Amino acid sequence: MKIFSALDLRPSLIASLLSLSIISPPANAQSADAGVTFQDVTGKAGIHFVHNNGAFGKKFLPETVGPGVAFIDYDNDGWPDIFLVNGTDWPEHATKHTTPKLYHNNHDGTFTDVTHKAGLDVEMYGIGVAVGDYDNDGYDDLFVTAYGQSRLFHNNGNGTFTDVTQKSGLMGVKEFSTSAAWVDYDKDGRLDLVVGNYVRWSPENDLYCTLDGKNKSYCTPESYKGTSVRLWHNDGQDAAGNVRFSDATQKAGLGEPTSKTLGVAILDYDNDGWPDLLFSNDTQPNKLYHNNGNGTFTEKGVVAGVAFSEDGVARAGMGVDAADYDRSGNTSLMITNFSNQMISLYHNEGKGLFVDEAPRGDVGRASLLTLGFGCFFFDYDLDGWPDILVVNGHIDPDIQKVQVNVKYAEPPHLFRNLGKGKYAEITKTAGAEFATPRVGRSAAYADVFNDGRLDVLLSTNGGAPHLFRNVAAGKPNHSLRFKLIGTKSNRDGIGTVVRATSSDGTQTQMLRSGSSYLAANELVLTFGLGQWSKADTVEILWPSGVVNKLENVNAGQTVTVTEGKGITKSVAYRAE
Protein backbone atom coordinates (compact mmCIF):
# COMPACT_ATOMS: atom_id res chain seq x y z
CA MET A 1 0.00 0.00 0.00
CA LYS A 2 2.41 2.57 -1.25
CA ILE A 3 1.02 6.02 -0.41
CA PHE A 4 3.72 7.92 -2.27
CA SER A 5 3.53 5.85 -5.46
CA ALA A 6 2.51 8.94 -7.46
CA LEU A 7 6.01 10.31 -6.93
CA ASP A 8 7.39 7.40 -8.96
CA LEU A 9 5.60 8.56 -12.13
CA ARG A 10 7.81 10.61 -14.38
CA PRO A 11 6.28 13.83 -15.78
CA SER A 12 6.60 12.51 -19.33
CA LEU A 13 4.72 9.35 -18.39
CA ILE A 14 1.96 11.30 -16.67
CA ALA A 15 1.55 13.46 -19.75
CA SER A 16 1.34 10.46 -22.04
CA LEU A 17 -1.21 8.75 -19.80
CA LEU A 18 -3.40 11.84 -19.67
CA SER A 19 -3.23 12.09 -23.44
CA LEU A 20 -4.92 8.69 -23.54
CA SER A 21 -7.88 10.17 -21.61
CA ILE A 22 -7.19 7.97 -18.61
CA ILE A 23 -9.72 9.62 -16.35
CA SER A 24 -12.47 10.11 -18.90
CA PRO A 25 -15.11 7.43 -19.55
CA PRO A 26 -14.39 5.11 -22.48
CA ALA A 27 -16.16 6.15 -25.64
CA ASN A 28 -17.59 2.70 -26.26
CA ALA A 29 -19.03 2.20 -22.78
CA GLN A 30 -22.61 2.85 -23.87
CA SER A 31 -22.42 0.41 -26.76
CA ALA A 32 -21.02 -2.17 -24.36
CA ASP A 33 -24.04 -1.98 -22.03
CA ALA A 34 -25.43 -5.50 -21.52
CA GLY A 35 -28.69 -4.42 -19.88
CA VAL A 36 -27.70 -5.81 -16.48
CA THR A 37 -27.86 -3.83 -13.24
CA PHE A 38 -26.76 -4.66 -9.71
CA GLN A 39 -29.34 -3.74 -7.06
CA ASP A 40 -28.31 -3.25 -3.43
CA VAL A 41 -30.46 -5.68 -1.42
CA THR A 42 -28.40 -5.65 1.79
CA GLY A 43 -31.07 -4.15 4.03
CA LYS A 44 -33.89 -6.15 2.49
CA ALA A 45 -31.84 -9.30 2.97
CA GLY A 46 -31.52 -8.63 6.71
CA ILE A 47 -27.75 -8.25 6.76
CA HIS A 48 -26.83 -5.84 9.54
CA PHE A 49 -23.09 -5.72 10.14
CA VAL A 50 -20.41 -3.08 10.66
CA HIS A 51 -16.74 -3.95 10.41
CA ASN A 52 -14.58 -3.07 13.40
CA ASN A 53 -10.99 -2.40 12.37
CA GLY A 54 -10.07 -1.25 15.88
CA ALA A 55 -8.95 2.21 14.76
CA PHE A 56 -8.62 4.70 17.60
CA GLY A 57 -6.18 7.27 16.24
CA LYS A 58 -2.81 5.53 16.40
CA LYS A 59 -2.96 4.51 12.71
CA PHE A 60 -1.91 0.88 13.19
CA LEU A 61 -1.19 -0.83 9.85
CA PRO A 62 -3.67 -3.77 10.15
CA GLU A 63 -6.53 -1.26 10.33
CA THR A 64 -6.15 -0.60 6.60
CA VAL A 65 -6.34 -4.18 5.35
CA GLY A 66 -9.65 -5.97 5.98
CA PRO A 67 -12.24 -7.34 6.09
CA GLY A 68 -12.82 -10.48 4.03
CA VAL A 69 -16.10 -12.00 2.85
CA ALA A 70 -17.13 -15.51 1.83
CA PHE A 71 -19.94 -17.55 0.40
CA ILE A 72 -20.28 -20.98 1.98
CA ASP A 73 -23.15 -23.46 1.71
CA TYR A 74 -22.45 -24.67 5.22
CA ASP A 75 -25.62 -26.79 5.55
CA ASN A 76 -25.60 -28.26 2.01
CA ASP A 77 -29.10 -27.06 1.17
CA GLY A 78 -27.97 -25.78 -2.23
CA TRP A 79 -28.21 -22.11 -1.24
CA PRO A 80 -25.04 -20.05 -0.56
CA ASP A 81 -24.78 -18.59 2.91
CA ILE A 82 -22.66 -15.58 3.88
CA PHE A 83 -19.67 -15.32 6.22
CA LEU A 84 -18.30 -11.90 7.17
CA VAL A 85 -14.88 -11.53 8.80
CA ASN A 86 -14.54 -9.00 11.61
CA GLY A 87 -11.76 -7.35 13.55
CA THR A 88 -11.66 -6.34 17.17
CA ASP A 89 -10.49 -3.50 19.40
CA TRP A 90 -6.82 -3.23 20.25
CA PRO A 91 -6.22 -4.47 23.82
CA GLU A 92 -5.21 -1.06 25.15
CA HIS A 93 -8.38 0.50 23.78
CA ALA A 94 -11.01 -2.20 24.16
CA THR A 95 -14.53 -0.76 24.31
CA LYS A 96 -16.77 -3.27 22.48
CA HIS A 97 -17.18 -6.96 21.67
CA THR A 98 -17.18 -7.78 17.96
CA THR A 99 -17.10 -11.13 16.16
CA PRO A 100 -17.45 -12.49 12.62
CA LYS A 101 -20.96 -13.18 11.36
CA LEU A 102 -22.58 -16.17 9.66
CA TYR A 103 -25.84 -15.48 7.83
CA HIS A 104 -28.06 -18.38 6.74
CA ASN A 105 -29.78 -18.08 3.35
CA ASN A 106 -33.54 -18.45 3.89
CA HIS A 107 -34.24 -19.19 0.18
CA ASP A 108 -36.49 -16.13 -0.14
CA GLY A 109 -33.96 -13.33 -0.49
CA THR A 110 -33.47 -12.92 3.25
CA PHE A 111 -30.79 -14.11 5.65
CA THR A 112 -30.78 -14.99 9.36
CA ASP A 113 -27.86 -14.32 11.70
CA VAL A 114 -26.88 -17.77 13.04
CA THR A 115 -23.42 -16.82 14.36
CA HIS A 116 -24.05 -17.73 17.99
CA LYS A 117 -25.95 -20.91 17.16
CA ALA A 118 -23.12 -21.98 14.85
CA GLY A 119 -20.45 -21.38 17.51
CA LEU A 120 -18.65 -18.74 15.46
CA ASP A 121 -19.01 -15.77 17.82
CA VAL A 122 -15.28 -15.82 18.49
CA GLU A 123 -13.45 -12.55 19.08
CA MET A 124 -10.28 -12.22 16.99
CA TYR A 125 -8.57 -9.68 14.76
CA GLY A 126 -9.82 -11.42 11.63
CA ILE A 127 -8.69 -10.39 8.14
CA GLY A 128 -9.40 -12.98 5.43
CA VAL A 129 -11.20 -16.30 4.88
CA ALA A 130 -10.90 -19.50 2.86
CA VAL A 131 -13.60 -22.15 2.39
CA GLY A 132 -12.92 -25.84 1.76
CA ASP A 133 -13.73 -29.36 2.95
CA TYR A 134 -10.32 -30.27 4.38
CA ASP A 135 -11.44 -33.60 5.91
CA ASN A 136 -13.58 -34.78 2.96
CA ASP A 137 -16.67 -35.31 5.11
CA GLY A 138 -18.99 -33.49 2.70
CA TYR A 139 -19.26 -30.24 4.67
CA ASP A 140 -17.21 -27.12 3.92
CA ASP A 141 -15.01 -25.74 6.68
CA LEU A 142 -13.72 -22.23 7.42
CA PHE A 143 -10.17 -20.97 7.80
CA VAL A 144 -10.03 -17.37 9.05
CA THR A 145 -6.76 -15.47 8.75
CA ALA A 146 -5.86 -12.89 11.36
CA TYR A 147 -3.32 -10.55 12.79
CA GLY A 148 -2.08 -12.90 15.48
CA GLN A 149 -3.55 -16.39 15.61
CA SER A 150 -5.46 -17.53 12.52
CA ARG A 151 -8.15 -20.15 13.19
CA LEU A 152 -9.56 -23.28 11.60
CA PHE A 153 -13.25 -23.98 12.20
CA HIS A 154 -14.49 -27.51 11.45
CA ASN A 155 -18.03 -27.85 10.11
CA ASN A 156 -19.74 -30.49 12.24
CA GLY A 157 -22.50 -31.10 9.70
CA ASN A 158 -25.27 -30.11 12.10
CA GLY A 159 -25.19 -26.35 11.68
CA THR A 160 -22.35 -25.83 14.13
CA PHE A 161 -18.59 -25.31 13.89
CA THR A 162 -15.77 -26.26 16.26
CA ASP A 163 -12.46 -24.42 16.61
CA VAL A 164 -9.89 -27.13 15.81
CA THR A 165 -6.85 -24.87 15.47
CA GLN A 166 -5.08 -26.64 18.34
CA LYS A 167 -6.03 -30.19 17.35
CA SER A 168 -5.03 -29.63 13.71
CA GLY A 169 -1.51 -28.45 14.51
CA LEU A 170 -2.08 -24.86 13.40
CA MET A 171 -1.92 -23.28 16.86
CA GLY A 172 1.06 -21.17 17.89
CA VAL A 173 1.96 -19.63 14.53
CA LYS A 174 1.07 -15.97 14.98
CA GLU A 175 1.54 -13.80 11.91
CA PHE A 176 0.04 -10.90 9.98
CA SER A 177 -1.91 -13.18 7.64
CA THR A 178 -4.04 -11.98 4.74
CA SER A 179 -5.48 -14.07 1.89
CA ALA A 180 -5.54 -17.86 1.96
CA ALA A 181 -6.59 -20.73 -0.30
CA TRP A 182 -7.19 -24.46 -0.11
CA VAL A 183 -5.28 -26.47 -2.73
CA ASP A 184 -4.33 -30.12 -3.15
CA TYR A 185 -0.84 -29.27 -4.37
CA ASP A 186 0.46 -32.86 -4.28
CA LYS A 187 -2.79 -34.43 -5.56
CA ASP A 188 -3.12 -36.93 -2.71
CA GLY A 189 -6.86 -36.30 -2.42
CA ARG A 190 -6.59 -34.05 0.65
CA LEU A 191 -6.79 -30.26 0.67
CA ASP A 192 -3.68 -28.43 1.81
CA LEU A 193 -3.65 -24.80 2.93
CA VAL A 194 -1.59 -21.90 1.60
CA VAL A 195 -1.60 -18.65 3.60
CA GLY A 196 -0.32 -15.25 2.51
CA ASN A 197 1.51 -13.14 5.10
CA TYR A 198 2.04 -9.38 4.92
CA VAL A 199 4.84 -7.77 6.94
CA ARG A 200 6.57 -8.02 10.31
CA TRP A 201 4.53 -5.42 12.15
CA SER A 202 3.52 -5.17 15.77
CA PRO A 203 2.26 -2.35 18.03
CA GLU A 204 5.72 -2.39 19.62
CA ASN A 205 7.59 -1.74 16.35
CA ASP A 206 4.99 0.62 14.87
CA LEU A 207 6.69 3.55 13.11
CA TYR A 208 5.71 7.17 12.74
CA CYS A 209 4.81 8.20 9.19
CA THR A 210 3.09 11.32 7.91
CA LEU A 211 1.47 12.54 4.70
CA ASP A 212 1.34 16.24 5.52
CA GLY A 213 4.30 16.61 7.88
CA LYS A 214 1.97 17.26 10.80
CA ASN A 215 -0.30 14.29 11.48
CA LYS A 216 0.45 10.57 11.77
CA SER A 217 -0.50 8.52 8.74
CA TYR A 218 -0.47 4.84 7.92
CA CYS A 219 3.04 3.75 6.95
CA THR A 220 3.73 2.01 3.66
CA PRO A 221 4.86 -1.65 3.81
CA GLU A 222 8.31 -0.45 2.71
CA SER A 223 8.75 0.66 6.32
CA TYR A 224 8.66 -2.94 7.57
CA LYS A 225 10.46 -6.18 6.79
CA GLY A 226 8.72 -8.78 4.68
CA THR A 227 8.07 -12.40 5.49
CA SER A 228 7.22 -15.63 3.68
CA VAL A 229 3.94 -17.24 2.81
CA ARG A 230 3.12 -20.43 4.68
CA LEU A 231 2.14 -23.80 3.21
CA TRP A 232 0.40 -26.32 5.45
CA HIS A 233 0.38 -29.92 4.20
CA ASN A 234 -2.67 -32.02 5.07
CA ASP A 235 -1.25 -35.17 6.67
CA GLY A 236 -4.61 -36.89 7.14
CA GLN A 237 -5.98 -38.23 10.40
CA ASP A 238 -3.87 -39.07 13.42
CA ALA A 239 -4.57 -41.92 15.86
CA ALA A 240 -7.16 -39.81 17.65
CA GLY A 241 -9.05 -39.12 14.43
CA ASN A 242 -7.96 -35.49 14.10
CA VAL A 243 -6.79 -34.19 10.73
CA ARG A 244 -3.31 -32.79 11.21
CA PHE A 245 -1.34 -30.24 9.20
CA SER A 246 2.44 -29.90 9.04
CA ASP A 247 4.44 -26.87 7.93
CA ALA A 248 5.79 -27.67 4.45
CA THR A 249 6.87 -24.12 3.57
CA GLN A 250 10.62 -24.64 3.46
CA LYS A 251 10.46 -28.17 2.05
CA ALA A 252 8.25 -26.97 -0.81
CA GLY A 253 10.54 -24.04 -1.65
CA LEU A 254 8.18 -21.25 -0.59
CA GLY A 255 10.25 -19.82 2.26
CA GLU A 256 11.48 -16.59 0.61
CA PRO A 257 11.38 -14.16 3.59
CA THR A 258 10.98 -10.87 1.73
CA SER A 259 7.45 -11.22 0.36
CA LYS A 260 4.64 -8.88 1.46
CA THR A 261 1.66 -10.90 0.28
CA LEU A 262 -1.91 -9.65 0.09
CA GLY A 263 -3.46 -11.85 -2.62
CA VAL A 264 -3.32 -15.59 -3.33
CA ALA A 265 -4.52 -17.40 -6.46
CA ILE A 266 -4.38 -21.01 -7.61
CA LEU A 267 -3.97 -21.74 -11.33
CA ASP A 268 -2.37 -24.12 -13.79
CA TYR A 269 -0.67 -21.61 -16.06
CA ASP A 270 1.23 -24.17 -18.17
CA ASN A 271 -1.57 -26.78 -18.42
CA ASP A 272 0.56 -29.59 -17.01
CA GLY A 273 -2.16 -30.74 -14.62
CA TRP A 274 -0.48 -29.50 -11.42
CA PRO A 275 -1.76 -26.43 -9.49
CA ASP A 276 0.63 -23.48 -9.43
CA LEU A 277 0.60 -20.60 -6.93
CA LEU A 278 0.44 -16.85 -7.56
CA PHE A 279 1.09 -14.29 -4.82
CA SER A 280 0.51 -10.57 -5.29
CA ASN A 281 3.00 -8.61 -3.21
CA ASP A 282 2.82 -5.05 -1.96
CA THR A 283 5.93 -3.09 -3.09
CA GLN A 284 7.78 -6.38 -3.64
CA PRO A 285 7.90 -8.44 -6.86
CA ASN A 286 4.88 -10.68 -7.38
CA LYS A 287 5.72 -14.37 -7.20
CA LEU A 288 4.56 -17.17 -9.49
CA TYR A 289 5.49 -20.61 -8.19
CA HIS A 290 5.51 -23.46 -10.69
CA ASN A 291 4.47 -26.81 -9.25
CA ASN A 292 7.18 -29.36 -10.02
CA GLY A 293 4.88 -32.29 -9.36
CA ASN A 294 7.06 -33.69 -6.57
CA GLY A 295 5.95 -31.59 -3.61
CA THR A 296 8.20 -28.65 -4.49
CA PHE A 297 7.79 -25.38 -6.36
CA THR A 298 10.11 -23.20 -8.46
CA GLU A 299 9.65 -19.42 -8.54
CA LYS A 300 9.05 -18.14 -12.10
CA GLY A 301 7.65 -14.63 -11.60
CA VAL A 302 10.50 -12.74 -13.23
CA VAL A 303 10.98 -15.01 -16.24
CA ALA A 304 7.19 -15.23 -16.73
CA GLY A 305 6.87 -11.44 -16.80
CA VAL A 306 4.50 -11.00 -13.83
CA ALA A 307 6.93 -9.89 -11.11
CA PHE A 308 7.23 -6.24 -12.17
CA SER A 309 5.50 -3.60 -14.25
CA GLU A 310 6.56 -3.11 -17.85
CA ASP A 311 9.11 -0.51 -16.73
CA GLY A 312 10.65 -2.86 -14.16
CA VAL A 313 9.01 -1.51 -11.00
CA ALA A 314 7.63 -3.71 -8.23
CA ARG A 315 4.08 -2.44 -7.85
CA ALA A 316 1.80 -2.50 -4.81
CA GLY A 317 -0.19 -5.65 -5.58
CA MET A 318 -3.45 -6.23 -3.72
CA GLY A 319 -6.09 -8.60 -5.14
CA VAL A 320 -5.58 -11.28 -7.75
CA ASP A 321 -7.52 -13.66 -9.97
CA ALA A 322 -6.94 -16.01 -12.90
CA ALA A 323 -9.09 -17.06 -15.87
CA ASP A 324 -9.05 -17.98 -19.53
CA TYR A 325 -10.76 -14.75 -20.51
CA ASP A 326 -10.16 -15.00 -24.28
CA ARG A 327 -10.80 -18.74 -24.83
CA SER A 328 -7.18 -19.32 -25.78
CA GLY A 329 -6.98 -22.39 -23.57
CA ASN A 330 -4.41 -20.64 -21.38
CA THR A 331 -5.03 -19.08 -17.97
CA SER A 332 -4.34 -15.34 -17.76
CA LEU A 333 -3.95 -13.19 -14.63
CA MET A 334 -5.27 -10.01 -13.06
CA ILE A 335 -3.66 -8.12 -10.16
CA THR A 336 -5.04 -4.93 -8.63
CA ASN A 337 -2.53 -2.28 -7.63
CA PHE A 338 -2.20 1.01 -5.78
CA SER A 339 -3.42 4.34 -7.13
CA ASN A 340 -1.29 5.72 -10.00
CA GLN A 341 -0.27 2.17 -10.95
CA MET A 342 -3.18 0.70 -12.99
CA ILE A 343 -4.56 -2.81 -12.78
CA SER A 344 -2.31 -5.52 -14.24
CA LEU A 345 -3.99 -7.73 -16.85
CA TYR A 346 -1.37 -10.33 -17.71
CA HIS A 347 -2.28 -12.25 -20.86
CA ASN A 348 -0.89 -15.77 -21.02
CA GLU A 349 1.01 -16.00 -24.29
CA GLY A 350 1.78 -19.69 -23.77
CA LYS A 351 5.19 -21.25 -23.08
CA GLY A 352 5.33 -19.63 -19.65
CA LEU A 353 5.23 -15.97 -20.74
CA PHE A 354 2.74 -13.24 -19.80
CA VAL A 355 2.24 -9.75 -21.30
CA ASP A 356 0.41 -6.94 -19.48
CA GLU A 357 -2.42 -5.83 -21.77
CA ALA A 358 -3.97 -3.33 -19.34
CA PRO A 359 -2.16 -0.16 -20.53
CA ARG A 360 -3.52 -0.66 -24.07
CA GLY A 361 -7.20 -0.73 -23.09
CA ASP A 362 -9.95 0.45 -20.77
CA VAL A 363 -8.76 -1.77 -17.92
CA GLY A 364 -5.59 0.28 -17.55
CA ARG A 365 -6.94 3.66 -18.54
CA ALA A 366 -9.89 3.55 -16.15
CA SER A 367 -7.89 2.26 -13.18
CA LEU A 368 -4.92 4.63 -13.11
CA LEU A 369 -6.11 6.75 -10.20
CA THR A 370 -8.08 4.15 -8.21
CA LEU A 371 -6.72 1.79 -5.57
CA GLY A 372 -8.02 -1.72 -6.27
CA PHE A 373 -8.47 -4.51 -3.74
CA GLY A 374 -11.05 -7.27 -4.34
CA CYS A 375 -11.24 -8.45 -7.95
CA PHE A 376 -12.46 -11.37 -10.00
CA PHE A 377 -13.34 -12.61 -13.44
CA PHE A 378 -17.02 -13.58 -13.70
CA ASP A 379 -19.58 -13.72 -16.49
CA TYR A 380 -22.11 -11.26 -15.10
CA ASP A 381 -24.17 -11.07 -18.32
CA LEU A 382 -23.88 -14.80 -19.14
CA ASP A 383 -22.72 -14.23 -22.71
CA GLY A 384 -19.91 -16.75 -22.35
CA TRP A 385 -17.06 -14.26 -21.91
CA PRO A 386 -15.54 -13.56 -18.44
CA ASP A 387 -16.02 -9.97 -17.31
CA ILE A 388 -14.07 -8.16 -14.56
CA LEU A 389 -15.14 -6.60 -11.27
CA VAL A 390 -12.73 -4.56 -9.12
CA VAL A 391 -13.55 -3.05 -5.72
CA ASN A 392 -11.70 0.18 -4.90
CA GLY A 393 -10.94 2.34 -1.88
CA HIS A 394 -7.91 4.15 -0.49
CA ILE A 395 -6.23 3.47 2.85
CA ASP A 396 -5.92 6.96 4.31
CA PRO A 397 -8.83 9.42 4.76
CA ASP A 398 -6.42 12.32 4.25
CA ILE A 399 -5.04 11.22 0.88
CA GLN A 400 -6.83 13.96 -1.08
CA LYS A 401 -4.92 16.61 0.87
CA VAL A 402 -1.70 15.55 -0.85
CA GLN A 403 -3.04 14.00 -4.10
CA VAL A 404 -6.00 16.06 -5.25
CA ASN A 405 -7.12 13.57 -7.92
CA VAL A 406 -7.09 10.54 -5.60
CA LYS A 407 -10.13 9.89 -3.39
CA TYR A 408 -10.58 7.92 -0.16
CA ALA A 409 -13.96 6.47 -1.17
CA GLU A 410 -14.02 5.25 -4.78
CA PRO A 411 -16.55 3.56 -7.07
CA PRO A 412 -15.86 0.03 -8.28
CA HIS A 413 -14.88 -0.90 -11.82
CA LEU A 414 -17.06 -3.22 -13.90
CA PHE A 415 -15.48 -4.14 -17.22
CA ARG A 416 -17.50 -6.00 -19.83
CA ASN A 417 -15.64 -8.51 -21.97
CA LEU A 418 -16.21 -7.56 -25.62
CA GLY A 419 -14.29 -10.54 -26.99
CA LYS A 420 -10.91 -10.63 -28.73
CA GLY A 421 -9.24 -9.58 -25.47
CA LYS A 422 -11.05 -6.23 -25.30
CA TYR A 423 -12.86 -4.77 -22.29
CA ALA A 424 -15.06 -1.70 -21.81
CA GLU A 425 -15.86 -0.11 -18.45
CA ILE A 426 -19.62 0.04 -17.88
CA THR A 427 -19.78 0.85 -14.16
CA LYS A 428 -22.12 3.79 -14.60
CA THR A 429 -24.67 1.72 -16.51
CA ALA A 430 -24.75 -1.00 -13.84
CA GLY A 431 -26.84 1.08 -11.42
CA ALA A 432 -26.40 4.17 -9.28
CA GLU A 433 -26.21 2.19 -6.02
CA PHE A 434 -23.54 -0.07 -7.44
CA ALA A 435 -21.44 2.85 -8.71
CA THR A 436 -21.48 4.70 -5.37
CA PRO A 437 -17.99 5.52 -4.00
CA ARG A 438 -16.98 3.36 -1.02
CA VAL A 439 -13.87 2.39 0.93
CA GLY A 440 -14.01 -1.06 -0.65
CA ARG A 441 -11.91 -4.07 0.25
CA SER A 442 -12.98 -7.69 -0.29
CA ALA A 443 -15.38 -9.05 -2.93
CA ALA A 444 -16.92 -12.44 -3.77
CA TYR A 445 -19.64 -13.80 -6.04
CA ALA A 446 -22.33 -16.49 -5.89
CA ASP A 447 -25.79 -17.26 -7.25
CA VAL A 448 -27.55 -16.12 -4.09
CA PHE A 449 -31.07 -16.41 -5.49
CA ASN A 450 -30.70 -19.66 -7.47
CA ASP A 451 -31.69 -17.94 -10.70
CA GLY A 452 -28.49 -18.77 -12.61
CA ARG A 453 -27.03 -15.25 -12.39
CA LEU A 454 -24.01 -14.25 -10.32
CA ASP A 455 -24.58 -11.80 -7.49
CA VAL A 456 -21.87 -9.80 -5.72
CA LEU A 457 -20.91 -9.31 -2.07
CA LEU A 458 -18.35 -6.68 -1.13
CA SER A 459 -16.96 -5.33 2.13
CA THR A 460 -15.89 -1.87 3.24
CA ASN A 461 -13.17 -1.01 5.72
CA GLY A 462 -14.74 0.08 8.99
CA GLY A 463 -18.19 0.04 7.41
CA ALA A 464 -21.04 -2.15 6.22
CA PRO A 465 -20.97 -4.86 3.54
CA HIS A 466 -23.13 -4.65 0.42
CA LEU A 467 -24.99 -7.47 -1.30
CA PHE A 468 -25.87 -6.70 -4.91
CA ARG A 469 -28.43 -8.72 -6.84
CA ASN A 470 -27.79 -9.30 -10.54
CA VAL A 471 -30.89 -8.17 -12.45
CA ALA A 472 -31.18 -8.67 -16.21
CA ALA A 473 -33.43 -6.55 -18.41
CA GLY A 474 -35.41 -8.15 -21.19
CA LYS A 475 -34.68 -11.76 -22.14
CA PRO A 476 -31.67 -12.88 -20.07
CA ASN A 477 -28.94 -15.13 -21.38
CA HIS A 478 -28.81 -18.80 -20.44
CA SER A 479 -26.38 -20.40 -18.03
CA LEU A 480 -25.36 -23.83 -16.78
CA ARG A 481 -23.84 -24.50 -13.37
CA PHE A 482 -21.71 -27.36 -12.06
CA LYS A 483 -21.38 -28.59 -8.48
CA LEU A 484 -18.54 -31.10 -8.20
CA ILE A 485 -18.16 -34.02 -5.79
CA GLY A 486 -14.76 -35.69 -5.70
CA THR A 487 -14.21 -39.33 -4.73
CA LYS A 488 -10.58 -40.07 -5.55
CA SER A 489 -9.95 -36.32 -5.67
CA ASN A 490 -10.72 -33.97 -2.77
CA ARG A 491 -14.44 -33.89 -1.97
CA ASP A 492 -14.96 -30.28 -3.21
CA GLY A 493 -13.29 -31.05 -6.53
CA ILE A 494 -10.97 -28.06 -6.10
CA GLY A 495 -8.45 -28.10 -8.95
CA THR A 496 -10.88 -29.75 -11.38
CA VAL A 497 -10.95 -28.30 -14.91
CA VAL A 498 -14.28 -28.13 -16.75
CA ARG A 499 -14.55 -27.46 -20.48
CA ALA A 500 -18.02 -26.68 -21.81
CA THR A 501 -18.61 -26.48 -25.57
CA SER A 502 -21.68 -24.93 -27.16
CA SER A 503 -22.37 -23.66 -30.67
CA ASP A 504 -20.14 -20.61 -30.26
CA GLY A 505 -17.04 -22.30 -28.88
CA THR A 506 -15.38 -23.78 -25.80
CA GLN A 507 -15.06 -22.23 -22.37
CA THR A 508 -12.60 -23.48 -19.75
CA GLN A 509 -12.79 -22.98 -15.99
CA MET A 510 -10.96 -24.43 -13.00
CA LEU A 511 -12.72 -24.77 -9.64
CA ARG A 512 -10.47 -22.83 -7.29
CA SER A 513 -10.35 -21.73 -3.69
CA GLY A 514 -8.98 -18.28 -2.87
CA SER A 515 -8.48 -15.43 -5.39
CA SER A 516 -9.94 -11.91 -5.20
CA TYR A 517 -8.77 -10.41 -1.90
CA LEU A 518 -9.31 -12.02 1.52
CA ALA A 519 -12.32 -13.72 -0.05
CA ALA A 520 -14.02 -17.01 -0.95
CA ASN A 521 -16.35 -17.31 -3.92
CA GLU A 522 -18.96 -20.07 -4.05
CA LEU A 523 -17.55 -23.49 -4.96
CA VAL A 524 -19.80 -23.87 -8.01
CA LEU A 525 -18.83 -23.15 -11.63
CA THR A 526 -21.17 -20.99 -13.75
CA PHE A 527 -20.97 -21.06 -17.55
CA GLY A 528 -22.80 -18.38 -19.53
CA LEU A 529 -24.24 -19.80 -22.75
CA GLY A 530 -25.73 -16.65 -24.29
CA GLN A 531 -28.85 -17.57 -26.25
CA TRP A 532 -27.82 -21.23 -26.62
CA SER A 533 -30.06 -23.62 -24.70
CA LYS A 534 -27.49 -26.32 -23.96
CA ALA A 535 -23.85 -27.31 -23.79
CA ASP A 536 -23.20 -29.79 -26.57
CA THR A 537 -20.31 -31.43 -24.75
CA VAL A 538 -18.77 -31.08 -21.30
CA GLU A 539 -15.39 -32.51 -20.32
CA ILE A 540 -14.45 -32.69 -16.64
CA LEU A 541 -10.81 -33.36 -15.75
CA TRP A 542 -10.41 -34.26 -12.08
CA PRO A 543 -7.09 -33.84 -10.20
CA SER A 544 -6.88 -37.63 -9.86
CA GLY A 545 -6.76 -38.00 -13.65
CA VAL A 546 -10.33 -39.29 -13.93
CA VAL A 547 -12.24 -37.74 -16.84
CA ASN A 548 -16.02 -37.42 -17.08
CA LYS A 549 -17.62 -36.60 -20.43
CA LEU A 550 -21.20 -35.36 -20.79
CA GLU A 551 -23.31 -34.58 -23.83
CA ASN A 552 -26.30 -32.33 -24.51
CA VAL A 553 -26.55 -30.82 -21.02
CA ASN A 554 -29.47 -28.39 -20.89
CA ALA A 555 -29.07 -24.84 -19.61
CA GLY A 556 -31.18 -23.47 -16.78
CA GLN A 557 -29.99 -25.85 -14.10
CA THR A 558 -27.30 -26.68 -11.57
CA VAL A 559 -26.00 -30.19 -12.14
CA THR A 560 -24.05 -32.14 -9.56
CA VAL A 561 -21.30 -34.25 -11.09
CA THR A 562 -19.69 -37.01 -9.03
CA GLU A 563 -16.20 -38.07 -9.99
CA GLY A 564 -16.29 -41.19 -12.13
CA LYS A 565 -20.09 -41.39 -12.16
CA GLY A 566 -21.31 -38.35 -14.08
CA ILE A 567 -24.45 -36.37 -13.27
CA THR A 568 -25.94 -37.53 -9.97
CA LYS A 569 -28.36 -34.63 -9.38
CA SER A 570 -29.86 -31.73 -11.28
CA VAL A 571 -31.86 -28.79 -9.95
CA ALA A 572 -33.63 -26.30 -12.22
CA TYR A 573 -33.24 -22.62 -11.47
CA ARG A 574 -35.98 -20.98 -9.49
CA ALA A 575 -38.41 -19.09 -11.74
CA GLU A 576 -38.92 -15.36 -11.17
XYZ file of N, CA, C and O in Angstrom, residues 46 164 177-178 181 237 421 444 467 515 545 558:
48
model
N -31.667 -8.477 5.263
C -31.520 -8.625 6.709
C -30.087 -8.737 7.181
O -29.816 -9.286 8.254
N -10.825 -25.997 15.729
C -9.890 -27.128 15.809
C -8.458 -26.675 15.542
O -7.609 -27.480 15.152
N -1.464 -12.386 8.778
C -1.913 -13.181 7.644
C -3.048 -12.486 6.899
O -3.879 -11.804 7.503
N -3.092 -12.700 5.600
C -4.041 -11.982 4.744
C -4.933 -12.964 3.974
O -5.825 -13.558 4.533
N -5.885 -19.877 0.661
C -6.591 -20.731 -0.295
C -6.335 -22.192 0.040
O -5.244 -22.562 0.501
N -5.595 -38.053 9.004
C -5.976 -38.233 10.404
C -4.867 -38.886 11.228
O -4.144 -39.768 10.752
N -10.122 -10.170 -26.465
C -9.236 -9.584 -25.468
C -9.550 -8.152 -25.096
O -8.767 -7.512 -24.386
N -16.684 -11.050 -3.380
C -16.916 -12.436 -3.767
C -18.212 -12.516 -4.542
O -19.049 -11.605 -4.487
N -24.601 -6.337 -0.460
C -24.990 -7.466 -1.295
C -25.765 -6.928 -2.488
O -26.790 -6.261 -2.330
N -8.337 -16.507 -4.393
C -8.480 -15.427 -5.386
C -9.237 -14.243 -4.804
O -9.644 -14.243 -3.659
N -6.951 -37.499 -12.302
C -6.762 -38.004 -13.647
C -8.020 -38.589 -14.251
O -8.080 -38.866 -15.459
N -28.555 -26.344 -12.236
C -27.303 -26.682 -11.567
C -27.211 -28.189 -11.525
O -28.098 -28.860 -10.977
